[in-house]
Short mmCIF file of C-alpha atoms in Angstrom, two decimals:
data_model
loop_
_atom_site.label_atom_id
_atom_site.label_comp_id
_atom_site.label_asym_id
_atom_site.label_seq_id
_atom_site.Cartn_x
_atom_site.Cartn_y
_atom_site.Cartn_z
CA MET J 1 -17.19 -16.62 -15.43
CA PRO J 2 -15.66 -16.29 -18.91
CA LEU J 3 -12.27 -15.82 -19.54
CA ALA J 4 -12.45 -12.98 -20.67
CA ALA J 5 -14.31 -11.00 -18.12
CA PHE J 6 -11.34 -12.56 -15.62
CA ILE J 7 -8.12 -11.04 -17.34
CA ALA J 8 -10.17 -7.83 -17.87
CA VAL J 9 -10.51 -7.55 -13.87
CA ALA J 10 -6.96 -8.80 -13.77
CA LEU J 11 -6.19 -5.85 -15.69
CA LEU J 12 -7.56 -3.62 -13.97
CA HIS J 13 -6.44 -4.07 -10.96
CA LEU J 14 -3.58 -4.09 -11.91
CA MET J 15 -3.11 -0.77 -13.23
CA ALA J 16 -5.17 0.20 -10.16
CA ALA J 17 -2.07 -1.37 -7.66
CA ILE J 18 0.61 1.00 -9.70
CA SER J 19 -1.35 4.26 -9.55
CA PRO J 20 0.60 6.34 -6.89
CA GLY J 21 -0.51 5.91 -3.42
CA PRO J 22 0.08 5.44 0.45
CA SER J 23 1.05 1.55 -0.24
CA VAL J 24 3.22 1.79 -2.84
CA LEU J 25 4.94 5.83 -1.21
CA MET J 26 5.45 3.16 2.15
CA ALA J 27 7.29 0.41 -0.04
CA ALA J 28 9.49 2.26 -2.13
CA ARG J 29 10.40 4.79 1.67
CA THR J 30 10.80 1.16 2.74
CA GLY J 31 13.55 -0.47 0.42
CA VAL J 32 15.25 2.82 -0.09
CA THR J 33 15.81 2.89 3.99
CA HIS J 34 15.69 -0.37 5.14
CA GLY J 35 16.66 -2.31 2.31
CA PHE J 36 14.96 -5.14 -0.19
CA ARG J 37 14.49 -7.89 2.78
CA ALA J 38 12.26 -5.24 4.36
CA ALA J 39 10.48 -2.97 1.82
CA THR J 40 9.42 -7.19 0.46
CA GLY J 41 7.99 -7.60 3.72
CA VAL J 42 6.16 -4.50 3.54
CA ALA J 43 4.76 -5.65 -0.33
CA ILE J 44 4.12 -8.86 1.46
CA GLY J 45 1.63 -7.11 3.82
CA ILE J 46 -0.41 -4.97 1.26
CA GLY J 47 -0.70 -7.60 -0.75
CA ILE J 48 -2.34 -9.04 2.37
CA GLY J 49 -4.85 -5.61 2.83
CA GLY J 50 -5.30 -6.08 -0.89
CA VAL J 51 -6.95 -8.82 -0.44
CA ILE J 52 -9.03 -8.21 2.44
CA TRP J 53 -10.44 -5.80 1.25
CA ALA J 54 -11.25 -7.23 -2.19
CA ALA J 55 -13.00 -10.00 0.20
CA ALA J 56 -14.08 -7.23 2.18
CA ALA J 57 -15.70 -6.26 -1.68
CA LEU J 58 -17.01 -9.14 -2.38
CA PHE J 59 -19.15 -9.50 -0.06
CA GLY J 60 -20.81 -6.90 0.63
CA LEU J 61 -19.03 -4.69 2.94
CA SER J 62 -18.74 -1.86 0.16
CA LEU J 63 -22.82 -1.58 1.05
CA LEU J 64 -22.50 -1.68 4.42
CA PHE J 65 -20.62 1.53 3.55
CA ALA J 66 -23.19 2.95 1.53
CA TYR J 67 -26.33 2.32 4.38
CA ALA J 68 -24.05 2.91 7.20
CA PRO J 69 -21.55 5.47 5.62
CA ILE J 70 -20.82 7.05 9.31
CA LEU J 71 -18.54 3.77 9.16
CA LEU J 72 -17.25 4.43 6.02
CA THR J 73 -16.40 8.16 7.78
CA VAL J 74 -14.39 6.23 10.46
CA PHE J 75 -12.26 4.07 8.16
CA LYS J 76 -11.75 7.17 6.44
CA LEU J 77 -10.07 9.53 9.66
CA ALA J 78 -8.68 6.42 11.30
CA GLY J 79 -7.08 5.25 8.06
CA GLY J 80 -6.02 8.60 7.50
CA ALA J 81 -4.54 9.95 10.83
CA PHE J 82 -2.47 6.76 10.59
CA LEU J 83 -1.04 8.36 7.11
CA VAL J 84 -1.09 12.16 8.69
CA TYR J 85 0.84 10.12 12.03
CA MET J 86 4.11 8.06 10.12
CA ALA J 87 4.23 12.19 7.37
CA ILE J 88 5.27 13.41 11.62
CA LYS J 89 7.70 10.59 12.34
CA LEU J 90 8.87 11.66 8.78
CA PHE J 91 9.26 15.19 8.86
CA LYS J 92 10.37 14.74 12.62
CA GLN J 93 13.51 12.63 11.19
CA ALA J 94 13.74 14.41 8.10
CA ASP J 95 17.29 15.58 9.16
CA THR J 96 18.21 12.79 11.54
CA PRO J 97 21.18 10.67 9.91
CA LEU J 98 20.51 7.65 8.79
CA ASN J 99 23.08 5.29 10.11
CA THR J 100 23.83 3.39 8.05
CA GLY J 101 26.77 0.61 10.64
CA THR J 102 26.64 -3.01 10.71
CA SER J 103 25.41 -2.22 13.86
CA VAL J 104 21.91 -1.30 12.97
CA THR J 105 18.65 -3.78 12.63
CA ALA J 106 17.08 -3.32 10.03
CA PRO J 107 13.07 -4.03 10.90
CA SER J 108 12.55 -8.05 10.97
CA LEU J 109 10.71 -8.88 7.80
CA GLY J 110 7.29 -9.50 9.90
CA ARG J 111 7.77 -6.20 11.27
CA GLY J 112 7.13 -5.25 7.74
CA VAL J 113 4.69 -7.45 6.75
CA LEU J 114 3.21 -5.46 9.40
CA LEU J 115 3.46 -1.65 8.17
CA GLY J 116 2.12 -2.79 4.88
CA LEU J 117 -0.67 -4.52 6.65
CA ILE J 118 -1.74 -1.41 8.72
CA THR J 119 -0.68 0.90 5.29
CA GLN J 120 -3.36 -0.61 3.03
CA LEU J 121 -6.24 -0.77 5.60
CA ALA J 122 -5.18 2.95 6.57
CA ASN J 123 -6.50 3.81 3.16
CA PRO J 124 -10.56 1.91 3.25
CA LYS J 125 -11.19 3.27 -0.14
CA PRO J 126 -10.02 0.06 -2.36
CA ALA J 127 -13.44 -1.37 -0.56
CA ILE J 128 -15.08 0.69 -3.30
CA LEU J 129 -13.46 0.23 -5.40
CA PHE J 130 -12.97 -3.64 -5.97
CA ALA J 131 -16.94 -3.43 -6.59
CA ALA J 132 -15.80 -1.02 -8.75
CA ILE J 133 -14.13 -3.47 -10.75
CA PHE J 134 -16.55 -6.25 -9.43
CA LEU J 135 -19.54 -4.98 -10.18
CA GLY J 136 -21.04 -6.99 -13.91
CA THR J 137 -18.07 -8.77 -13.82
CA VAL J 138 -17.89 -11.56 -11.06
CA PRO J 139 -21.38 -13.08 -11.54
CA SER J 140 -23.57 -13.42 -8.14
CA ASP J 141 -23.48 -16.70 -8.45
CA ALA J 142 -19.50 -16.96 -9.18
CA GLY J 143 -17.88 -19.49 -7.17
CA ALA J 144 -15.34 -20.50 -4.55
CA THR J 145 -12.93 -21.40 -7.22
CA VAL J 146 -12.99 -17.86 -8.70
CA ILE J 147 -13.38 -16.02 -6.54
CA ALA J 148 -10.39 -17.36 -4.72
CA ALA J 149 -8.38 -16.95 -7.85
CA LEU J 150 -9.55 -13.40 -7.82
CA LEU J 151 -8.27 -12.83 -4.90
CA ALA J 152 -4.85 -14.50 -5.87
CA ILE J 153 -4.97 -12.17 -8.58
CA VAL J 154 -4.83 -9.16 -6.08
CA PHE J 155 -2.87 -10.96 -4.15
CA PHE J 156 -0.07 -11.10 -6.59
CA ASN J 157 -0.79 -7.41 -8.56
CA GLU J 158 0.09 -6.32 -5.35
CA THR J 159 2.58 -7.74 -4.15
CA VAL J 160 5.34 -8.72 -7.40
CA TRP J 161 4.51 -5.05 -8.09
CA ASN J 162 5.44 -3.36 -4.83
CA ILE J 163 8.98 -6.18 -4.18
CA LEU J 164 9.57 -4.08 -7.48
CA VAL J 165 9.25 -1.50 -6.54
CA GLY J 166 11.42 -1.82 -2.92
CA ARG J 167 13.69 -3.69 -5.45
CA ILE J 168 14.60 0.03 -7.76
CA PHE J 169 14.12 1.76 -3.95
CA SER J 170 16.60 -0.30 -2.23
CA LEU J 171 19.51 -0.26 -4.93
CA GLU J 172 22.92 1.32 -3.89
CA ARG J 173 23.19 4.39 -6.03
CA THR J 174 19.15 5.11 -4.97
CA ARG J 175 20.80 4.58 -1.41
CA ARG J 176 23.78 6.84 -1.69
CA ASN J 177 21.49 9.64 -4.08
CA TYR J 178 18.84 9.74 -0.94
CA LEU J 179 21.43 9.01 2.11
CA ASN J 180 22.93 12.54 -0.05
CA LEU J 181 19.59 14.01 0.04
CA LYS J 182 17.65 12.66 3.07
CA GLY J 183 16.62 15.75 4.85
CA THR J 184 14.66 16.91 1.16
CA ILE J 185 13.31 13.05 0.55
CA ASP J 186 11.80 12.71 3.42
CA ARG J 187 10.00 15.76 3.39
CA ILE J 188 8.94 15.02 0.41
CA PHE J 189 7.96 11.67 1.33
CA GLY J 190 6.63 13.08 4.53
CA GLY J 191 4.49 15.80 2.83
CA LEU J 192 2.58 13.34 -0.03
CA LEU J 193 1.90 10.74 2.91
CA GLY J 194 0.70 13.84 5.18
CA ALA J 195 -1.85 15.14 1.85
CA LEU J 196 -2.31 11.37 1.25
CA GLY J 197 -3.81 10.64 4.42
CA LEU J 198 -6.67 14.75 4.27
CA LYS J 199 -7.01 13.08 0.89
CA ILE J 200 -8.43 10.10 2.63
CA ALA J 201 -9.96 11.40 6.09
CA LEU J 202 -11.35 14.43 3.31
CA THR J 203 -12.65 12.94 0.83
#
């Protein structure tokens, strides 16, 4: 695979990773409510989920979706339902004060990873996006080294970007502003997450 094509794939995916979506939203929310460590776990989970979707695209899941659209519909409905469920939880807890006392334990790194992974896998559209990015740029006879390098780039882009998002939203000033406007911000987060869930399920 030519180096120029490899760099083009890396940059295209980076732009896709940066674009706002459920995963970025979850990294931001986790950073502001539970701090940088939990947000890092979410970012790692998002990266793992991105690798899973990228591998699925490389090995033909997008073709399976094309030949069996009902399977894509099931994935989208299940993923959309999960995101809407998370949105409803945010709305219900919007007026509940956030306990910032020392007795409160933030989610473990492992639980953060699981949340990030589920959030990323709740949206099957990356498989289609990856197929579009890889089409015409990844040779059909690409070896294991090329595929491993592509998957490593996907993990790096997804993880590092969302770690950065989590870090920004975990800063003390950001958290202080969040505490002052928790109800409003949680409703905004919930509304965006719910809208994204419905968009995934219905489009």
